[in-house]
Amino acid sequence: MQLLDGKKVSEDIKNEIAAEVKKMKDNGEKVPHLAAVIVGNDGASLTYVASKVKSCERVGFESTLIKLPSTISETELLKKIEELNQDDNIDGFIVQLPLPEQIDDQKVLMAIDPSKDVDGFHPENFGKMALDMTTFIPATPFGILELLERYNVQTAGKHTVVIGRSHIVGRPMSILMGRKGFPGNSTVTLTHSHTKNISQITTQADIIITALGVPNYLKAEMVKDDAVIIDVGITRVPDETNEKGYKITGDVDFANVSKKASYITPVPGGVGPMTIAMLLKNTLLAREQRALRGQ
């Protein structure tokens, strides 16, 4: 069994990006600038956004954090997004989800300029991804592809089972694993809450990508020997033995499944760090594309 070490690979990617940014600086070019919009005071979101800002500093990007009150109206938020769309200094930006209930997430994502949508959530970017065109791939699926590629995990002709059909992970992953090229060319089954006899499907899988958010959902008896296991789940489970009062747990019963797997991602330290690294990669791509357009 080999660990797919997202922590290590994400550091490699950040070093590569930092080297690119240094070249830009040395050539007197504008360096990438990422902005993050956060609405309200959700603890997990604040922590996550803070780590994104810290990662920007680490690779030499400029970054802007825009904190807005949870009481903000949809109209005001859309106005702020339009300002960011028009701001030539900003190459890419994200709006941290979830948003307060008075705001329609879909409306907000639709308002972001697709050329600055480094999260890859805009329908234009999602459509391009589905058609194998160059675009921003959502950061978590992009990170999974990168892990598979860097560990040279073979995907062609393999049976990939994706558990969960969210627009952020499950659905894009099912499209990407079936595309031509590497990683890809696998036969994909997308499972979800209405799937019957899920164990019959997972036990036939060469690769399982689970993004459910249900701690320890995938058990050893649901997995065949030498399967590749990608765990996107990340849930805080109460744990009094831990000083924080909780532990971070994935969708996979790691202790038992790891005994059967050929490759497996740990939680934490697997897919999570890759997500931030690929968001930075998308921002670098956004800057390069804007430079080509003379912006």
PDB file of C-alpha atoms in Angstrom, residues 97 99 103-111 121-123 167:
ATOM      1  CA  LEU A  97     -19.344  28.924   0.145  1.00  0.00           C
ATOM      2  CA  LEU A  99     -23.396  31.798   1.737  1.00  0.00           C
ATOM      3  CA  ILE A 103     -28.288  34.905  -0.957  1.00  0.00           C
ATOM      4  CA  ASP A 104     -28.756  32.608  -3.953  1.00  0.00           C
ATOM      5  CA  ASP A 105     -25.436  30.746  -4.419  1.00  0.00           C
ATOM      6  CA  GLN A 106     -26.184  30.061  -8.064  1.00  0.00           C
ATOM      7  CA  LYS A 107     -26.826  33.715  -8.836  1.00  0.00           C
ATOM      8  CA  VAL A 108     -23.516  34.653  -7.213  1.00  0.00           C
ATOM      9  CA  LEU A 109     -21.503  32.011  -9.105  1.00  0.00           C
ATOM     10  CA  MET A 110     -23.148  33.092 -12.382  1.00  0.00           C
ATOM     11  CA  ALA A 111     -22.110  36.719 -11.731  1.00  0.00           C
ATOM     12  CA  PHE A 121     -17.677  26.717 -10.840  1.00  0.00           C
ATOM     13  CA  HIS A 122     -19.133  28.991 -13.545  1.00  0.00           C
ATOM     14  CA  PRO A 123     -21.295  27.067 -16.090  1.00  0.00           C
ATOM     15  CA  HIS A 167     -21.185  20.009  -8.524  1.00  0.00           C
TER      16      HIS A 167
END
